[in-house]
Tab-separated table of C-alpha atoms in Angstrom:
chain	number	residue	atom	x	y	z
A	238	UNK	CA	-17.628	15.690	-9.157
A	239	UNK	CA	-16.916	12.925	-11.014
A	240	UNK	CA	-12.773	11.200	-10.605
A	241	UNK	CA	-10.274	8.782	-12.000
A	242	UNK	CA	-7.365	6.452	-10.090
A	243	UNK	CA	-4.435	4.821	-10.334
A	244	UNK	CA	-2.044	3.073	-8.432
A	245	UNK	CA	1.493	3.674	-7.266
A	246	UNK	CA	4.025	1.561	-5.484
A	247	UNK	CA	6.309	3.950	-3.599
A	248	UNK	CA	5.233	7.869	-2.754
A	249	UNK	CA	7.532	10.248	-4.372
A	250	UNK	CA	6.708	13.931	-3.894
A	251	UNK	CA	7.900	15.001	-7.542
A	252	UNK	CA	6.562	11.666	-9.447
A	253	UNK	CA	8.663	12.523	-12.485
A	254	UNK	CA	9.817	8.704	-13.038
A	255	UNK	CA	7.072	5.957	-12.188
A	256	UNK	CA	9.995	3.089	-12.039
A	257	UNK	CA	11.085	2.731	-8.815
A	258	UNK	CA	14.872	0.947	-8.720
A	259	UNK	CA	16.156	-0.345	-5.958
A	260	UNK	CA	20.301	-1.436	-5.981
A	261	UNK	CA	20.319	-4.327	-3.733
A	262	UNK	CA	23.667	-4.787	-1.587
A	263	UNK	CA	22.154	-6.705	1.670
A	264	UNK	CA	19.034	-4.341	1.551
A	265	UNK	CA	15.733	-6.212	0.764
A	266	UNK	CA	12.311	-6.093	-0.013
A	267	UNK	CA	10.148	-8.861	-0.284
A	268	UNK	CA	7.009	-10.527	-1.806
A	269	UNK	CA	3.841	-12.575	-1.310
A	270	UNK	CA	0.609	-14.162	-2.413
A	271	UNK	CA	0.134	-18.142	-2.283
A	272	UNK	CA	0.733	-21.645	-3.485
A	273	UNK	CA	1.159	-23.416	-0.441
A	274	UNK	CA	-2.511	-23.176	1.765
A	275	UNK	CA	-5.722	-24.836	-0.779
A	276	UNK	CA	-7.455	-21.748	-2.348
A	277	UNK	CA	-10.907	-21.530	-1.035
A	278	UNK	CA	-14.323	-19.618	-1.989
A	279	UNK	CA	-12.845	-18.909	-4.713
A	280	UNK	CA	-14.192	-15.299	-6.796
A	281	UNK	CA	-13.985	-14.826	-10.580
A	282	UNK	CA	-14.525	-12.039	-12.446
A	283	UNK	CA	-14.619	-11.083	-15.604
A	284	UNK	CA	-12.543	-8.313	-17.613
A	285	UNK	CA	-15.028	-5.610	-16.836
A	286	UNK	CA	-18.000	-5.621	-14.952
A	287	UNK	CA	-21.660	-5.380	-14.786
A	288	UNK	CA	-21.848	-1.375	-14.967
A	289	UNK	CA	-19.304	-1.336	-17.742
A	290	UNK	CA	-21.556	-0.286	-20.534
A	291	UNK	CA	-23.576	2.250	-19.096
A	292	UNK	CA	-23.352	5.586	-20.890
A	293	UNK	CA	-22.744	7.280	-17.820
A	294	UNK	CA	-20.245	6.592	-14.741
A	295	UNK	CA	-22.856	5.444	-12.128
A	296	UNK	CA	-20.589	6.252	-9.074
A	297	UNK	CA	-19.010	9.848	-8.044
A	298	UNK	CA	-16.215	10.285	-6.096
A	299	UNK	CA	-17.282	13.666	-3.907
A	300	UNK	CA	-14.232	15.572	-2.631
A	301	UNK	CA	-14.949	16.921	0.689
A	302	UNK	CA	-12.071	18.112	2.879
A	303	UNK	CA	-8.221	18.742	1.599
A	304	UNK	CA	-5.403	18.571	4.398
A	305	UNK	CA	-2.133	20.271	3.703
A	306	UNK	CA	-0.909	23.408	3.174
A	307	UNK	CA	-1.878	25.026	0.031
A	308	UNK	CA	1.277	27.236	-0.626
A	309	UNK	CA	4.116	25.147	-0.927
A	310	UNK	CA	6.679	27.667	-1.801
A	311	UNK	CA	6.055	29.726	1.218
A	312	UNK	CA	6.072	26.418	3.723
A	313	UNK	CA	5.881	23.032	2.911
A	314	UNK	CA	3.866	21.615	5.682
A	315	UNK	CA	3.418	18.145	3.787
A	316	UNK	CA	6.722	16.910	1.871
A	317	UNK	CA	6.176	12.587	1.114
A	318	UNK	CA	3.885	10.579	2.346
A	319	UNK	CA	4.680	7.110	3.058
A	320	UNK	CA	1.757	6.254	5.364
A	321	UNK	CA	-1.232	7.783	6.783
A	322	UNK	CA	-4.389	6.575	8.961
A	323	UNK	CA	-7.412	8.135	11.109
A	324	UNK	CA	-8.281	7.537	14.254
A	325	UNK	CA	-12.142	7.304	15.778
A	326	UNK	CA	-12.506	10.996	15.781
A	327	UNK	CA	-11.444	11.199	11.731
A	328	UNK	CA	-8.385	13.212	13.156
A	329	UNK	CA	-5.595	12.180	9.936
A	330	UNK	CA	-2.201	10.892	10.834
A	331	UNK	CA	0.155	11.366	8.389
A	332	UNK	CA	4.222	10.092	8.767
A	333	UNK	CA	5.836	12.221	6.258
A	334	UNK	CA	9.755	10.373	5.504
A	335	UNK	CA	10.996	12.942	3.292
A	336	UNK	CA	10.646	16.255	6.101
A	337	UNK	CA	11.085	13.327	9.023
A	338	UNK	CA	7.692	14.708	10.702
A	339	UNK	CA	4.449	13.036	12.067
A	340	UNK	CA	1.338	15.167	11.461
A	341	UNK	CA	-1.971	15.224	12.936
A	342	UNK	CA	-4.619	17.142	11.221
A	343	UNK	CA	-8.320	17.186	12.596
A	344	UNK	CA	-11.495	16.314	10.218
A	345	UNK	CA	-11.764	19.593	8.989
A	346	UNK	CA	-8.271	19.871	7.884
A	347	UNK	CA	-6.593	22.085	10.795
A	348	UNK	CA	-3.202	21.045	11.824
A	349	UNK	CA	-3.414	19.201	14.935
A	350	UNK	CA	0.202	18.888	15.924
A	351	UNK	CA	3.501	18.109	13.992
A	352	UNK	CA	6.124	15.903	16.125
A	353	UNK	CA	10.012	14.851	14.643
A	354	UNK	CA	12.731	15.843	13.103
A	355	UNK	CA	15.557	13.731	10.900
A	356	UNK	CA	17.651	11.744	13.630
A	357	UNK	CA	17.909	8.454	15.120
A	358	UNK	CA	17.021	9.913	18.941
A	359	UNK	CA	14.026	9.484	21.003
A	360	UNK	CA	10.871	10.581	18.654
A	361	UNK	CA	13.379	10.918	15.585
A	362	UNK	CA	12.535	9.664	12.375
A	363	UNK	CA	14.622	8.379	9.064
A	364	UNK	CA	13.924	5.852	6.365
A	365	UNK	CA	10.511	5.950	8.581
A	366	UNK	CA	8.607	3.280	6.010
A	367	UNK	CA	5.557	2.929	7.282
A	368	UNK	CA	2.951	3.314	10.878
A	369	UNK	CA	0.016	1.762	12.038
A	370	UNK	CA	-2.395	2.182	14.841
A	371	UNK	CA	-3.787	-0.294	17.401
A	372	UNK	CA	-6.838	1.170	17.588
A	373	UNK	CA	-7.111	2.289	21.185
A	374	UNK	CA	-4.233	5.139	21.854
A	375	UNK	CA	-0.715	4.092	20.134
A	376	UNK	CA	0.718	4.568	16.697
A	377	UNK	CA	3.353	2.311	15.855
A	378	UNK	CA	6.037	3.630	13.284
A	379	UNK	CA	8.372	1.433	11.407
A	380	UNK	CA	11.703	3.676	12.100
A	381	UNK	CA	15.400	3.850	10.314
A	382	UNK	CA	14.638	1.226	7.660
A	383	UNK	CA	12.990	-1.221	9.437
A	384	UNK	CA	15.480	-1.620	12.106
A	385	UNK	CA	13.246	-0.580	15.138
A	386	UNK	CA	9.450	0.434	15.758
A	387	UNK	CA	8.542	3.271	17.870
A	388	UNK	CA	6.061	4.154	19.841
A	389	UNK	CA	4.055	7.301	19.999
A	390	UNK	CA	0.401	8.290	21.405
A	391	UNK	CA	-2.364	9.921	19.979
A	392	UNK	CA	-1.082	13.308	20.929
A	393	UNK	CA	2.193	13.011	19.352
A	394	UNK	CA	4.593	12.565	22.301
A	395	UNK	CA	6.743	9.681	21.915
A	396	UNK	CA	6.721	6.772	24.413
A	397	UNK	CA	9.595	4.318	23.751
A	398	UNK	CA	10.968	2.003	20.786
A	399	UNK	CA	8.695	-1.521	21.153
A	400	UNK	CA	12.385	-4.118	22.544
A	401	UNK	CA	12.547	-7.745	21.526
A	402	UNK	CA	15.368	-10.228	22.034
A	403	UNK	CA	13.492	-12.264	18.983
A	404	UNK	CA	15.576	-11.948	16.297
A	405	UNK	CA	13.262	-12.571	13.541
A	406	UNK	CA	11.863	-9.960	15.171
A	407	UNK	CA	14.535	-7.376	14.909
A	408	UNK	CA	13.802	-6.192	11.428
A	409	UNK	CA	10.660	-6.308	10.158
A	410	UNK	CA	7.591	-5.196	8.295
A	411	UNK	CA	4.880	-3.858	10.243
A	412	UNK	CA	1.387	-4.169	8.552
A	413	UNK	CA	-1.274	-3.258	11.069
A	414	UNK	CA	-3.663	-5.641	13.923
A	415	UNK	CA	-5.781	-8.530	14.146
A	416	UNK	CA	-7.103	-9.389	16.873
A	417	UNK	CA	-5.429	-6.768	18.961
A	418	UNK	CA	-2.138	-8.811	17.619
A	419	UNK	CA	0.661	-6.777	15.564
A	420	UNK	CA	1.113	-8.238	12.215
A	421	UNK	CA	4.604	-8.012	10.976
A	422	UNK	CA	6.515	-10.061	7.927
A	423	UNK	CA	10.350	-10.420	7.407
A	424	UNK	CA	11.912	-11.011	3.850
A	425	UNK	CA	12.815	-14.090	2.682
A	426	UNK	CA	15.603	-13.969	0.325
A	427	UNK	CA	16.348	-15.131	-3.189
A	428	UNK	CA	12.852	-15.139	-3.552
A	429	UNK	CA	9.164	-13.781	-4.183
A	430	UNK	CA	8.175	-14.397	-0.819
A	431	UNK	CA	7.560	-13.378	3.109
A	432	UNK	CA	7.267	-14.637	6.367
A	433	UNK	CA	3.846	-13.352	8.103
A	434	UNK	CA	4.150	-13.242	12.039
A	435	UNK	CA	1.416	-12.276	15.221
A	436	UNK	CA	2.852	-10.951	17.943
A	437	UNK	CA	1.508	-9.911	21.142
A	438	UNK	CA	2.491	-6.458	22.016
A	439	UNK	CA	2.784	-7.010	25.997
A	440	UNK	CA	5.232	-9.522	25.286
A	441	UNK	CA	7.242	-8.538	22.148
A	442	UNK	CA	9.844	-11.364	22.570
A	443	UNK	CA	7.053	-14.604	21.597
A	444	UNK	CA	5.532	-15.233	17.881
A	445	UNK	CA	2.101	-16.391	18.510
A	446	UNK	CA	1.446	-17.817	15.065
A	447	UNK	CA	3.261	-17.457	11.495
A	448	UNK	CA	3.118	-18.376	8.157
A	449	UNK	CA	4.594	-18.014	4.727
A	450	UNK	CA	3.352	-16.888	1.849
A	451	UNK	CA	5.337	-17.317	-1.491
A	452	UNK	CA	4.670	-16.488	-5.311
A	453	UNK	CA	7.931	-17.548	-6.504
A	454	UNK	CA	6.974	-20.143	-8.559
A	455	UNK	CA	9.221	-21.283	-11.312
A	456	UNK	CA	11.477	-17.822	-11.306
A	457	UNK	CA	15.410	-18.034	-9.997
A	458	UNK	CA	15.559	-15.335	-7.941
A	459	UNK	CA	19.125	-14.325	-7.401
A	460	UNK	CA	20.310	-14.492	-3.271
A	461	UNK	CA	19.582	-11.307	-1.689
A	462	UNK	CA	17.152	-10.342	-3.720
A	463	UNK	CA	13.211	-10.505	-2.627
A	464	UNK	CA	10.090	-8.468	-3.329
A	465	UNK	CA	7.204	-7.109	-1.167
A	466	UNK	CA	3.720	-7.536	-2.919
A	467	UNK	CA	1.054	-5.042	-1.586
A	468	UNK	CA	-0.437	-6.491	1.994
A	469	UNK	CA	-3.196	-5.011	4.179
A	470	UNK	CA	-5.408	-5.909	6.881
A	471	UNK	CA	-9.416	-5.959	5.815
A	472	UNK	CA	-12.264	-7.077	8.360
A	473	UNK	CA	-9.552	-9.276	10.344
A	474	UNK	CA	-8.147	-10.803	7.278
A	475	UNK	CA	-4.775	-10.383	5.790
A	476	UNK	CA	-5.203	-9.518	1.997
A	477	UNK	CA	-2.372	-10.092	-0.101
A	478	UNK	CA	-2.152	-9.194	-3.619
A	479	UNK	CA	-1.225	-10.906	-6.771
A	480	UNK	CA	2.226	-10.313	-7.945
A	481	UNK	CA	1.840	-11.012	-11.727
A	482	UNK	CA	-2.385	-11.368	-11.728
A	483	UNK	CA	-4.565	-9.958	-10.421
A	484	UNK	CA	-6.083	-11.353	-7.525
A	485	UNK	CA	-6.341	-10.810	-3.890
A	486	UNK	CA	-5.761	-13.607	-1.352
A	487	UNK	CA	-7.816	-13.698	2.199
A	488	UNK	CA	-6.128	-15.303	5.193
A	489	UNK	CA	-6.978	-15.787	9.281
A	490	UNK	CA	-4.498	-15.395	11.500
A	491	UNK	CA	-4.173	-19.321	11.770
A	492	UNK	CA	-2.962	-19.275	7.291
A	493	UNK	CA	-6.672	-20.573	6.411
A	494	UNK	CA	-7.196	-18.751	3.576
A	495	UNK	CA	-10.855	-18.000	2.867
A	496	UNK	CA	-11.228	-16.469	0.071
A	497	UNK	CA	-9.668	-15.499	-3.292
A	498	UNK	CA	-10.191	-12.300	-5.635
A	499	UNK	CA	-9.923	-13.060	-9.672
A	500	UNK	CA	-10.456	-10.607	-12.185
A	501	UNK	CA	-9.851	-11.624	-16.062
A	502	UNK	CA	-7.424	-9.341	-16.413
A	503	UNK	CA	-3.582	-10.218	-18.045
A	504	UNK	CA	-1.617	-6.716	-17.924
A	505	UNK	CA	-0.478	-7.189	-14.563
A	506	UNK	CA	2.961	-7.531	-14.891
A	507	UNK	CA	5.741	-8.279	-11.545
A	508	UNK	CA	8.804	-6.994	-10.837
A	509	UNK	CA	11.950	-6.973	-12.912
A	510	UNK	CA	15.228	-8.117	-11.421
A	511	UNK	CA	18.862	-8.076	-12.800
A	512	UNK	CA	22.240	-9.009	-11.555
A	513	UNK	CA	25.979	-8.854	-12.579
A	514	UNK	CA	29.128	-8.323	-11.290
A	515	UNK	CA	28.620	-5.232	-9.929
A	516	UNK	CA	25.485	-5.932	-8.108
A	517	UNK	CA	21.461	-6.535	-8.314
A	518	UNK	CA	18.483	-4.181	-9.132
A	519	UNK	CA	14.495	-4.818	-8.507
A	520	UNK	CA	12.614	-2.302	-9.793
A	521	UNK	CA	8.671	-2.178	-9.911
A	522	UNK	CA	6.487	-2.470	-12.675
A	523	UNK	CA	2.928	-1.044	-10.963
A	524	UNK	CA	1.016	-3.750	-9.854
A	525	UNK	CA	-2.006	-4.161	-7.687
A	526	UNK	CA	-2.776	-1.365	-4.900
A	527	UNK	CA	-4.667	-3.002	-1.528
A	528	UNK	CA	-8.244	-3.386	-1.700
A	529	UNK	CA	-10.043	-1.131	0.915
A	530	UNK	CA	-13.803	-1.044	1.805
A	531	UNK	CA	-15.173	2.177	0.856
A	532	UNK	CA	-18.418	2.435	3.095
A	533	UNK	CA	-20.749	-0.136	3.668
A	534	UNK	CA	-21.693	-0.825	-0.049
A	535	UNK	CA	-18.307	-1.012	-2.377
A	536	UNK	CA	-14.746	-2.155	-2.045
A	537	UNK	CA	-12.226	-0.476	-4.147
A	538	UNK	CA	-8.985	-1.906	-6.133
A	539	UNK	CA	-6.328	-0.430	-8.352
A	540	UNK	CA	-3.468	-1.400	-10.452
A	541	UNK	CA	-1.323	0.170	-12.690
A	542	UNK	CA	0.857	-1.752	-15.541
A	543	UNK	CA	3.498	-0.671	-18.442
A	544	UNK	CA	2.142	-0.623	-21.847
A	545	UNK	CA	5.546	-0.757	-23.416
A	546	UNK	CA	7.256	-3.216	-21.863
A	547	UNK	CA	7.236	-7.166	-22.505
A	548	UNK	CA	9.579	-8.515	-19.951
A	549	UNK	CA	10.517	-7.017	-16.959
A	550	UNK	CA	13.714	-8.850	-16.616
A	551	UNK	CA	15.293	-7.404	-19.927
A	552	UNK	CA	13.758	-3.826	-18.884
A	553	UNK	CA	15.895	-4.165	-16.247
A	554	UNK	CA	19.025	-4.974	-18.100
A	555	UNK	CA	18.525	-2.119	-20.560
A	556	UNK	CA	18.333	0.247	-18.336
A	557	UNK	CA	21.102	-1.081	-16.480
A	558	UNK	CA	23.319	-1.156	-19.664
A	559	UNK	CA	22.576	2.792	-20.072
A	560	UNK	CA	19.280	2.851	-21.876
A	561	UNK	CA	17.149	5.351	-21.217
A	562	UNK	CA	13.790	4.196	-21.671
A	563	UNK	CA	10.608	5.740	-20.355
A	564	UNK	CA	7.840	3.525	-19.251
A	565	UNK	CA	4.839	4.074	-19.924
A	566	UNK	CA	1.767	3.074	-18.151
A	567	UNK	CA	-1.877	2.928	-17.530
A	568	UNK	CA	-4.068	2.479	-14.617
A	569	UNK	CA	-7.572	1.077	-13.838
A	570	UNK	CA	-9.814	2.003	-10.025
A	571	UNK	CA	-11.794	-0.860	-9.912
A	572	UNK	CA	-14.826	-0.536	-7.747
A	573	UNK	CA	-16.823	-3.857	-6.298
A	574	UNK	CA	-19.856	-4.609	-4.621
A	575	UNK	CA	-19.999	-6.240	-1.299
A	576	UNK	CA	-19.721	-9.791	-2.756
A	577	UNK	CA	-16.628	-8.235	-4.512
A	578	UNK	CA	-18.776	-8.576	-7.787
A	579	UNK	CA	-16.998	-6.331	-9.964
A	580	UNK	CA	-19.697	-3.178	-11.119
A	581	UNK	CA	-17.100	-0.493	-12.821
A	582	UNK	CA	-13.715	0.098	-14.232
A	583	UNK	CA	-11.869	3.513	-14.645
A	584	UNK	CA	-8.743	3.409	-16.863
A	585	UNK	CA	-6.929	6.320	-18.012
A	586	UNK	CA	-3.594	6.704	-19.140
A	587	UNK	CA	-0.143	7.449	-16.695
A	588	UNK	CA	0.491	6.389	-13.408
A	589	UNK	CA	-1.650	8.067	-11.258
A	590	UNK	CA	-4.558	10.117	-12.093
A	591	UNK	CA	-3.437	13.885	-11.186
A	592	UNK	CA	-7.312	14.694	-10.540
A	593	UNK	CA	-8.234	11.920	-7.903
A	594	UNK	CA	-4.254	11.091	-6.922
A	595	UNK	CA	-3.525	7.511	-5.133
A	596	UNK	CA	-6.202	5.922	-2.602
A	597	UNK	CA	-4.624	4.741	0.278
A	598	UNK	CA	-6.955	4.361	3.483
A	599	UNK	CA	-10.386	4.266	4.576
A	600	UNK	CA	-12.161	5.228	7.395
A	601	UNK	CA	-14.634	3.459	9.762
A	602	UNK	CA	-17.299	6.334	8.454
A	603	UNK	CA	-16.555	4.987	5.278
A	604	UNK	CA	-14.486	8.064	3.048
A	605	UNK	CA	-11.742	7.570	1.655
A	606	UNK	CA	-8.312	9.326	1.357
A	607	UNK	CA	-6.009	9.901	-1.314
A	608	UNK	CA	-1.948	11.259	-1.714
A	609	UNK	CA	-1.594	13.915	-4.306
A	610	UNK	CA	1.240	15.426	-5.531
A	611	UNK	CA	0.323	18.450	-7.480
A	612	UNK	CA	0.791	21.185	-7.374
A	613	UNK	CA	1.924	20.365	-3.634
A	614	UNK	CA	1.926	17.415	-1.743
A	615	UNK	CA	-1.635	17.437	-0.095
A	616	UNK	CA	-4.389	14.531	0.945
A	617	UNK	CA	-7.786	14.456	-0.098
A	618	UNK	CA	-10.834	13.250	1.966
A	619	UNK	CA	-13.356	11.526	-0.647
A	620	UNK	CA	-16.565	9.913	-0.714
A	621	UNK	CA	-17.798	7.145	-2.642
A	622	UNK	CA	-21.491	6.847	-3.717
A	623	UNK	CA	-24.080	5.985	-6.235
A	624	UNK	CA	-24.577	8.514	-9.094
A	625	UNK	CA	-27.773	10.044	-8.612
């Protein structure tokens, strides 16, 4: 069968309203993608690509395993997921935030264990944001808004909360490994930007190597505000995304940065910000999705932008002055070659496409794995390949 995609910022299980607001008293998001390391190896593309004007889609996206439960009203075993990733066995992970649960489903879709409940105890979860996995046999959860990061095996017992006496350690991002090194990034405030730091595990205290990544540019942001642009680990490489083009940066772990991803494309469009008085409000307007390697032939990309709005920034203010406008947007799944030529485009109109839902991880087998929504929160196992 042949799907669409789209792209979504934040996982809601009902989807009803596409912008996400934050109101920003001391709490903090933040940003990235680059002006201060030289750009190099650089990659253009143009608006569409080579594939565009076939008659006839020359990929398929071939659903082959669902995991979830597929009566919702009776038990929802699956309520939001914020992150997800498989191991070497293509068991699926899955930290759910809104029922406070881990899950562990095996490759055919049979629940392998569920661990948690809402607290702030031993093997608790709330405002759980995100996990990752080192690869060898512990899952690292970001845990009660980024205030600690827990540790849990592959069986789903919990082991202890990962200590540091660091304190730009003590609240962070946690993004995944390179080089068996944790990659984590705090805010920086009053701006579009993010600190990127490697730490070894073993010894939790020391920053091995960091670096800053800012898109800023000429914007005032206002203090305590900052913005997190989509940032994921690919082949050892941190990729950061664009916040108002499209574009993908490449960096080591020592900030060379080795390559960059351009597409032609203007519709991207960054978040809006707004501040009086009574406070400050970011809210997201789509944006790029991380690129993920979908076997050993394509890379896939997505993005989603408003078609109605001009300026994020007075979007903002409306809405914060009581008008109630609906935005409105479209998406594009962007599929590349290994080069990260671009072959084929998929737009269609909304946020995310209900028939494919949002791509979100790949496995070393090369499928990919998608967060759906209707008609109950459920993942889908895909894969990618050349129409016959």
């Amino acid at each position: 069968m042949i799907l669409n995609l789209k792209l979504v910022i934040y996982l809601s299980s009902t989807m009803k309203n596409f912008l996400i607001l934050f109101l920003l008293s001391g709490f903090i998001l933040s940003c990235s993608s680059d002006k201060n390391t030289p750009e190099e190896n650089p990659i253009y593309n143009p608006e569409y690509g080579i594939w565009q004007e076939r008659e006839n889609p020359p990929v398929e996206f071939e659903l082959v395993q669902t995991f979830g439960s597929e009566d919702a009203t009776s038990k929802e075993l699956i309520g939001g997921i914020t992150a997800m990733f498989t191991d070497n066995n293509q068991n699926l992970y899955v930290l759910d935030d809104r029922l406070s649960k881990l899950i562990s489903f095996d490759k055919n879709g049979k629940v392998r264990w569920v661990t948690g409940s809402k607290g702030r105890g031993p093997g608790d979860f709330e405002n759980a944001w995100n996990m990752t996995w080192d690869g060898n046999e512990t899952i690292y959860v970001s845990n009660i808004a980024r205030s600690r990061i827990d540790l849990f095996n592959l069986d789903g017992q919990f082991l202890n909360t990962l200590s540091t006496s660091n304190e730009k350690l003590k609240r962070v991002n946690i993004h995944g490994f390179i080089k068996d090194n944790l990659v984590v990034s705090r805010n920086i405030t009053g701006s579009f930007a993010k600190e990127f730091m490697f730490v070894n595990t073993d010894n939790p205290n020391s920053i091995l190597s960091s670096f800053i990544v800012n898109l800023t540019g000429e914007l005032k942001i206002p203090q305590g505000i900052s913005w997190f642009s989509n940032v994921s680990i690919l082949e050892d490489q941190l990729v950061v995304a664009g916040m108002s083009e499209y574009s993908y940066s490449f960096y080591n772990i020592d900030s060379t940065k080795t390559k960059k991803l351009n597409r032609d494309f203007d519709k991207i469009m960054r978040a809006g910000f707004f501040q009086n008085d009574n406070g400050s409000a970011i809210g997201s307007m789509g944006g790029l999705n991380p690129i993920l390697k979908a076997g050993s032939q394509y890379y896939i990309a997505t993005a989603a932008w408003p078609t109605n709005i001009d300026d994020p920034d007075q979007y903002m203010k409306d809405m914060n002055s009581g008008k109630n406008i609906r935005a409105e947007f479209r998406n594009t799944t962007d599929i590349y070659d290994q080069d990260f030529q671009l072959l084929y485009s998929i737009e269609s109109d909304e946020f995310i496409n209900q028939e494919l839902g949002l791509i979100s991880h790949s496995d070393s087998e090369g499928f990919i794995y998608s967060i759906n929504f209707s008609p109950y929160p459920h993942v889908k196992k895909i894969k990618l390949s050349k129409a016959e």
